[in-house]
mmCIF file of C-alpha atoms and ligand atoms in Angstrom:
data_model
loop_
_atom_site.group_PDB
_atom_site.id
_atom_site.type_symbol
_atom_site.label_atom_id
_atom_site.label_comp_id
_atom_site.label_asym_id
_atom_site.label_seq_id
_atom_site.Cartn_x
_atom_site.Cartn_y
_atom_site.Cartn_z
ATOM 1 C CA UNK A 292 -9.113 -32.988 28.442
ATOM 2 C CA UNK A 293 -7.324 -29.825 27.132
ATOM 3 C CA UNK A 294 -9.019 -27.973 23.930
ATOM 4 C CA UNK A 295 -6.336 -26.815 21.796
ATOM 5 C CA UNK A 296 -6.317 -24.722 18.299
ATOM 6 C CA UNK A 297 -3.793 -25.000 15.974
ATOM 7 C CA UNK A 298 -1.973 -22.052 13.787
ATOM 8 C CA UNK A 299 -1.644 -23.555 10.185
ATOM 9 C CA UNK A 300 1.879 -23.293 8.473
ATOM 10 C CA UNK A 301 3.482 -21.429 6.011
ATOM 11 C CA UNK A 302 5.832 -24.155 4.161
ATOM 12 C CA UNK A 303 8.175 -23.269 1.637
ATOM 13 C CA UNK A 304 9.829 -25.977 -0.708
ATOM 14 C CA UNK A 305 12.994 -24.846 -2.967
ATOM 15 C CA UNK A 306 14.826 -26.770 -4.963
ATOM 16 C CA UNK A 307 16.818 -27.008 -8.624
ATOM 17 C CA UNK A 308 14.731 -28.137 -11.431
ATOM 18 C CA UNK A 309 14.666 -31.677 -11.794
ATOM 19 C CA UNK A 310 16.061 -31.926 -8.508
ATOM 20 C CA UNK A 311 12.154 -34.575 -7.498
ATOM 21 C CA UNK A 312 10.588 -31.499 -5.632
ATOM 22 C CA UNK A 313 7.260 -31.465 -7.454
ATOM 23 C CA UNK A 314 7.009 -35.551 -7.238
ATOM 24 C CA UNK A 315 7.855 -34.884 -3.386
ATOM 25 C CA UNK A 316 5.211 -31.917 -3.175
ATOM 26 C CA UNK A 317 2.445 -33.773 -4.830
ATOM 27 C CA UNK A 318 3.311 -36.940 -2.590
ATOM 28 C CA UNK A 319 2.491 -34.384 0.503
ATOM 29 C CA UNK A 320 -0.644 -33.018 -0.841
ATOM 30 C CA UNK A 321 -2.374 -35.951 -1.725
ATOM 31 C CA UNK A 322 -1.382 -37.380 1.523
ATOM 32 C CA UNK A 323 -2.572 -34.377 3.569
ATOM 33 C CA UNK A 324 -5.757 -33.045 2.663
ATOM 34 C CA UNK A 325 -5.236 -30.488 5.377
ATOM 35 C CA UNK A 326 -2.419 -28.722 2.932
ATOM 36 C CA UNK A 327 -3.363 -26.071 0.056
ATOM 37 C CA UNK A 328 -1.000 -25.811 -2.291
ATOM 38 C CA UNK A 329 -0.289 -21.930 -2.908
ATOM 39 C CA UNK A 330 -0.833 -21.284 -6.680
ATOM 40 C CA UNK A 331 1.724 -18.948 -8.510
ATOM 41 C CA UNK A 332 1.265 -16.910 -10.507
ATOM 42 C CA UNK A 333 3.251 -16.808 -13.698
ATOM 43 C CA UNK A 334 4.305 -14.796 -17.341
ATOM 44 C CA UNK A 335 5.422 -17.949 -18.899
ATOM 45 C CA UNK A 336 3.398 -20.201 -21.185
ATOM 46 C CA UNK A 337 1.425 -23.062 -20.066
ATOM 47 C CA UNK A 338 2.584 -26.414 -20.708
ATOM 48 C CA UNK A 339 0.872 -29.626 -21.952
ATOM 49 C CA UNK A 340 -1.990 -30.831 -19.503
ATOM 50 C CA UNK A 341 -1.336 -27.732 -17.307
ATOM 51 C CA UNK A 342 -4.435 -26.058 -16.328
ATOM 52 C CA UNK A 343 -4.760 -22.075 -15.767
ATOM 53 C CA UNK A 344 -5.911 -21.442 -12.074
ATOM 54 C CA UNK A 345 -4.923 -24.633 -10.933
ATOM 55 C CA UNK A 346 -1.159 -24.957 -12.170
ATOM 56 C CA UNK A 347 -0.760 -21.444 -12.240
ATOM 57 C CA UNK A 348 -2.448 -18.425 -13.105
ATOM 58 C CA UNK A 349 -1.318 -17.787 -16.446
ATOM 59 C CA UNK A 350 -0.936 -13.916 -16.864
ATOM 60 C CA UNK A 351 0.323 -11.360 -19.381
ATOM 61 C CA UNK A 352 3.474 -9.354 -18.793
ATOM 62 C CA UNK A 353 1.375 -6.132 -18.097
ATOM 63 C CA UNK A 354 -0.983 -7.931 -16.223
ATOM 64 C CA UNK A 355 1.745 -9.147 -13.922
ATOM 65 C CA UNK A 356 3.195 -5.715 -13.364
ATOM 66 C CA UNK A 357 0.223 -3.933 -12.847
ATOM 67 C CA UNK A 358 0.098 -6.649 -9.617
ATOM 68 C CA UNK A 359 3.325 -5.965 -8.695
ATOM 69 C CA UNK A 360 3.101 -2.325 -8.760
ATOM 70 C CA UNK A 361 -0.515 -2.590 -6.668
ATOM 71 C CA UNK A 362 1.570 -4.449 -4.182
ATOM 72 C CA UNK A 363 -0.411 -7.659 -4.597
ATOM 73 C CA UNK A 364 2.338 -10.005 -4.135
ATOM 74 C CA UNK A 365 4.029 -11.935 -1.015
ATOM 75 C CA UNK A 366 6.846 -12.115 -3.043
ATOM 76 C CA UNK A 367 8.203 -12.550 -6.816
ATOM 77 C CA UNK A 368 11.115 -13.360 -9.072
ATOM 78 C CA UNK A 369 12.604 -13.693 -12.674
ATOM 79 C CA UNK A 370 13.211 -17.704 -13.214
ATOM 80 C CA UNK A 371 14.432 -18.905 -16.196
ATOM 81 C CA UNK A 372 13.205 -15.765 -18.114
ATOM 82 C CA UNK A 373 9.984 -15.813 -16.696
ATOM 83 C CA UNK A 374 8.082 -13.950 -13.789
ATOM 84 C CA UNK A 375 6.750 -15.646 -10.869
ATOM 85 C CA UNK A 376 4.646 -14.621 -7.654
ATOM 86 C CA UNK A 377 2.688 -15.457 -5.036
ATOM 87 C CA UNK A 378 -0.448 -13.094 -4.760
ATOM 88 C CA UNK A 379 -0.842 -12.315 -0.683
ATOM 89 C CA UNK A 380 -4.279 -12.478 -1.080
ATOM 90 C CA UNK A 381 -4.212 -16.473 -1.262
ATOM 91 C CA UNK A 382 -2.120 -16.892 1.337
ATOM 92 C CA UNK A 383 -3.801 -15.515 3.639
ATOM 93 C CA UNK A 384 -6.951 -16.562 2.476
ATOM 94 C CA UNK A 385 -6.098 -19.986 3.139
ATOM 95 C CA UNK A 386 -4.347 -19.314 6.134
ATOM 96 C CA UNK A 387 -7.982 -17.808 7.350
ATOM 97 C CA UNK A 388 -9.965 -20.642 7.023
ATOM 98 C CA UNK A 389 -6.955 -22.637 8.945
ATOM 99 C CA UNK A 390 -5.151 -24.333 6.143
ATOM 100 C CA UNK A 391 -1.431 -25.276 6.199
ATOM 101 C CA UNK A 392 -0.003 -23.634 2.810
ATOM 102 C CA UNK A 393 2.611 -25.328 0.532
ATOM 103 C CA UNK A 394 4.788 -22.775 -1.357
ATOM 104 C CA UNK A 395 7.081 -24.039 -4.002
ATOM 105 C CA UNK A 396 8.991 -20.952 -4.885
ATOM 106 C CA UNK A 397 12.610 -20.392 -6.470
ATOM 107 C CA UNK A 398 15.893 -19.393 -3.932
ATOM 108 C CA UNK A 399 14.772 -15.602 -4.587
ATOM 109 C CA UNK A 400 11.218 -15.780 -4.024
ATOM 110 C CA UNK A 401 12.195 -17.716 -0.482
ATOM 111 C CA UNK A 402 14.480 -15.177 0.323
ATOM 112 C CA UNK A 403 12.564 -12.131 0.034
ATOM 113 C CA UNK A 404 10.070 -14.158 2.222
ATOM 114 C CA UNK A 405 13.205 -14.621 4.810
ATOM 115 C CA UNK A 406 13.954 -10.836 4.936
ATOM 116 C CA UNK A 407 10.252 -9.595 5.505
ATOM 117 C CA UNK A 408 9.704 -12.731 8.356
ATOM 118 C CA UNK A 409 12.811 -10.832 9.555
ATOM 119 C CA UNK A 410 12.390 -7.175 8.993
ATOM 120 C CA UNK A 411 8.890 -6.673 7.800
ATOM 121 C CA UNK A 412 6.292 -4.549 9.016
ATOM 122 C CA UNK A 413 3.310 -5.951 10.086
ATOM 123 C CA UNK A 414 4.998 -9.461 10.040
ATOM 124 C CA UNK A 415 3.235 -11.204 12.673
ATOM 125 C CA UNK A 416 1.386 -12.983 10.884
ATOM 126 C CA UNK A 417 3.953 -14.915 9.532
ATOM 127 C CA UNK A 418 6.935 -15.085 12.154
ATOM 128 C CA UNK A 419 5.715 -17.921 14.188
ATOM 129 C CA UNK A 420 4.519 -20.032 11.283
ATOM 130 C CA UNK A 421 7.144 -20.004 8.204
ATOM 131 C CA UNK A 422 9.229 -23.157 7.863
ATOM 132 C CA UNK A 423 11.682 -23.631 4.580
ATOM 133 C CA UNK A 424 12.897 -26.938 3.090
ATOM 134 C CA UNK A 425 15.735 -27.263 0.217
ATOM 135 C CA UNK A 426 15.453 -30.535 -1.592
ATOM 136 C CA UNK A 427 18.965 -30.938 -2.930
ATOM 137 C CA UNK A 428 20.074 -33.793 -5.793
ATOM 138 C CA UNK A 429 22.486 -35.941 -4.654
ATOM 139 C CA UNK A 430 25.007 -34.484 -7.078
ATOM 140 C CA UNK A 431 24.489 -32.140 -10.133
ATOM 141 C CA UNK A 432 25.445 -35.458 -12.217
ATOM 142 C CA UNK A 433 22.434 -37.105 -11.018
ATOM 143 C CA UNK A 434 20.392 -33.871 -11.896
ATOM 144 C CA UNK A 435 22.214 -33.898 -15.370
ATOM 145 C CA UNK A 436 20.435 -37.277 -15.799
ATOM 146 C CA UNK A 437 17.256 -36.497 -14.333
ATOM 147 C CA UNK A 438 16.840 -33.081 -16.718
ATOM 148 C CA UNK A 439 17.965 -35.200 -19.748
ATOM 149 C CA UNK A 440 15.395 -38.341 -18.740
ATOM 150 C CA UNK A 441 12.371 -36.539 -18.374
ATOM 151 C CA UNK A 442 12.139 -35.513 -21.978
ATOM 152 C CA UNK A 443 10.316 -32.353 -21.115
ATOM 153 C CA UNK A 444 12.837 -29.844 -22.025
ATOM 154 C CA UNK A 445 14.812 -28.486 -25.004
ATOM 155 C CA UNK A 446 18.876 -29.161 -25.404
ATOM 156 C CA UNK A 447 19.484 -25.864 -24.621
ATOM 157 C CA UNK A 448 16.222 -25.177 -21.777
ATOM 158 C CA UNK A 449 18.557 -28.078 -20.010
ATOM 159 C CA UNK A 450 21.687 -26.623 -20.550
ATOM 160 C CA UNK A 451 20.633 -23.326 -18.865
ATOM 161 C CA UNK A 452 18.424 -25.163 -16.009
ATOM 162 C CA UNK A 453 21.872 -26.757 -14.720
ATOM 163 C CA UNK A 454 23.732 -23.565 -14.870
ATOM 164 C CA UNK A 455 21.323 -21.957 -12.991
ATOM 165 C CA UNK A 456 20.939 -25.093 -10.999
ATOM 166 C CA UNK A 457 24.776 -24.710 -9.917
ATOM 167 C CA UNK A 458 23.690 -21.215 -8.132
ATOM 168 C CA UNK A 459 20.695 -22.416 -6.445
ATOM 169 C CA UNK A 460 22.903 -25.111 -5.030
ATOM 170 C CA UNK A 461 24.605 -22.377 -3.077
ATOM 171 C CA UNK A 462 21.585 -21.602 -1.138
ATOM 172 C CA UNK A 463 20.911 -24.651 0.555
ATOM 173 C CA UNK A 464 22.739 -23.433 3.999
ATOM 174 C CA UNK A 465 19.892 -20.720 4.009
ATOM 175 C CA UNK A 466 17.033 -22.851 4.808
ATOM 176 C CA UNK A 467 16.004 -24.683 8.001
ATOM 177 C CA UNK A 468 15.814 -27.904 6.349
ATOM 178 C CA UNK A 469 17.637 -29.785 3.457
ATOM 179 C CA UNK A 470 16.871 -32.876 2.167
ATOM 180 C CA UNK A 471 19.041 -35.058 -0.400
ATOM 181 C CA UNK A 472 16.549 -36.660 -2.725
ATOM 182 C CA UNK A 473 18.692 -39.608 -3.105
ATOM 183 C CA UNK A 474 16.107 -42.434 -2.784
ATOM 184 C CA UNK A 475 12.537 -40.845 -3.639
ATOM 185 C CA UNK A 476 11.316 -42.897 -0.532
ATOM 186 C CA UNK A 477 13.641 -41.499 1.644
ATOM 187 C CA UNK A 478 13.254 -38.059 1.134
ATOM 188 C CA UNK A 479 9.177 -37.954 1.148
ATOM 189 C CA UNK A 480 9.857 -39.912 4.601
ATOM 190 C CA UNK A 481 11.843 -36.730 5.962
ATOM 191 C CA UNK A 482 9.431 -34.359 4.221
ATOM 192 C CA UNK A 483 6.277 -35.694 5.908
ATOM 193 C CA UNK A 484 8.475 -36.212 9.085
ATOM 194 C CA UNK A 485 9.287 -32.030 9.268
ATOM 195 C CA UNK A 486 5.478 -31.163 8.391
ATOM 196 C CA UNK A 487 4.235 -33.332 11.350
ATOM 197 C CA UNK A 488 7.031 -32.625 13.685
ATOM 198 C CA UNK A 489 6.452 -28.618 12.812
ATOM 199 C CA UNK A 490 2.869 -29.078 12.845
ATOM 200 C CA UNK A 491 3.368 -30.188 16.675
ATOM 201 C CA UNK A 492 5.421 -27.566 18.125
ATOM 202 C CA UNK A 493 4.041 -25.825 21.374
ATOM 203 C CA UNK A 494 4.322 -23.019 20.302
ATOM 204 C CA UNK A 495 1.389 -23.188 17.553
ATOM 205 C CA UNK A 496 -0.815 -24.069 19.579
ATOM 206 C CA UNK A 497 -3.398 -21.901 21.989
ATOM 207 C CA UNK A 498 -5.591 -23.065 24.275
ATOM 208 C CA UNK A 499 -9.230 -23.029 24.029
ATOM 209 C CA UNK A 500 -10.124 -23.180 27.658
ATOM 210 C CA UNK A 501 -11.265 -20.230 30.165
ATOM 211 C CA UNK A 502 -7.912 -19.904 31.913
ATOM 212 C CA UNK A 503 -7.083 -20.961 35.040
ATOM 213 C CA UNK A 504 -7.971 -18.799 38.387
HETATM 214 P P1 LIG B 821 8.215 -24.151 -13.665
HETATM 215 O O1 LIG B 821 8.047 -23.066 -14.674
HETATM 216 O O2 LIG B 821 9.133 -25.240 -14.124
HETATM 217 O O3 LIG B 821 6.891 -24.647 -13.155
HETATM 218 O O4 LIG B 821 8.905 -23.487 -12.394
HETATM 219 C C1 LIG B 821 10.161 -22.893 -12.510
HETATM 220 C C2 LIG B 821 10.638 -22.426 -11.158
HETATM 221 O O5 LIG B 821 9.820 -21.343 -10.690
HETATM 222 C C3 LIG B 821 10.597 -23.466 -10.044
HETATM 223 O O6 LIG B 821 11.860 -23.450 -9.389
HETATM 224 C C4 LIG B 821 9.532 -22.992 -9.117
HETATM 225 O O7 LIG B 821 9.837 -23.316 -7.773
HETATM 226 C C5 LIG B 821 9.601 -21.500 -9.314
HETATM 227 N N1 LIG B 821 8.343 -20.833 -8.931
HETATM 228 C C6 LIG B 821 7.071 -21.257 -9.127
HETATM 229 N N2 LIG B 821 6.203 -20.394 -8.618
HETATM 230 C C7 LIG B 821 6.932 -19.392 -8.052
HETATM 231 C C8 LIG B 821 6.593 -18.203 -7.340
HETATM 232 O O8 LIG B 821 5.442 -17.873 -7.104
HETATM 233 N N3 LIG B 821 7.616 -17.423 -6.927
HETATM 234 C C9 LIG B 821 8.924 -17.744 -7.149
HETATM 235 N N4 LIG B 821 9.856 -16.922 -6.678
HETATM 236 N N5 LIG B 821 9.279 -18.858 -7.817
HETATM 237 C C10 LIG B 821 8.299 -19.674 -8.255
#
């Protein structure tokens, strides 16, 4: 018998809106019960059925940049108007008590992560256990369809989601994984596939055992 620990992950999932990434994430979590879904948080308003602390954490403009100016957060961004960020405290709080973490953060947010997994100071913590996943739509028509189907959004919300949607595309070569969400089946296939693979890799794990004379 060998007695092995695991290091939990850091996953980040990016994607255009409408593009089937929260459907995909969801899919994941309920599946998993070993994943914690990071919680952002957020300037914009909440939406129908969305629930403060557990969507996001709703906060006021000067509440979010007296966080950003205490240094509080992993990273953060400007999406669609709004501010977005994911406190460090969380992570690693989750990350402590040996919990894989689900991130689902815009292009920017995933990039500043990229640079400090890089660069950063004191980034040990994270080098050996960030992974990043695009979820692409098959083709921005599709996307067109899937924005205007879901009858969640405003003619002109839409209109600015797919412009913005067009730069995000650009971004996919960035990441260590893309996925087409062509067939919703499909993709959740390859998304559990990459956690379980990752989750495997020798190099996560330590061994438990006195070592060998
Ligand atoms: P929504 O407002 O529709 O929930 O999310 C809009 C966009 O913000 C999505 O692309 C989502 O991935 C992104 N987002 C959510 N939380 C964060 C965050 O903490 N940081 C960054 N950079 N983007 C986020």
């Amino acid at each position: 018998m060998i007695n092995l620990e695991r290091q939990p992950l850091l996953m980040v999932v990016s994607a255009p809106s409408g593009a089937g990434k929260t459907t995909l994430c969801d899919r994941l979590i309920t599946e998993f019960d070993s994943i914690t879904y990071s919680v952002s948080c957020t300037t914009r308003s909440p939406r129908e059925g969305e629930i403060d602390g557990k969507s996001y954490y709703f906060l006021s403009d000067q509440d979010f940049e007296q966080r950003v100016q205490g240094g509080e957060f992993l990273e953060h961004a400007v999406v669609h108007g709004n501010q977005y960020g994911t406190l460090k405290a969380s992570i690693h709080e989750a990350l402590a008590a040996g919990r894989d973490v689900l991130m689902d953060i815009d292009v920017q947010g995933a990039e500043q992560i990229r640079r400090f997994v890089r660069e950063g100071a004191d980034n040990d913590w994270i080098r050996d256990i960030y992974v990043d996943i695009f979820i692409a739509p098959p083709s921005m028509h599709d996307l067109q369809l899937r924005l205007w189907g879901r009858g969640k959004d405003e003619q002109d919300v839409i209109q600015r989601r797919l412009e913005r949607a067009q730069e995000e595309l650009q971004c996919w070569k960035d990441y260590q994984y893309v996925i087409v969400n062509d067939r919703l089946d499909d993709s959740y296939h390859a998304l559990r596939c990459i956690l379980c693979a990752e989750r495997d890799r020798v190099r996560r794990f330590s061994s438990l055992d006195a070592p060998d004379r």
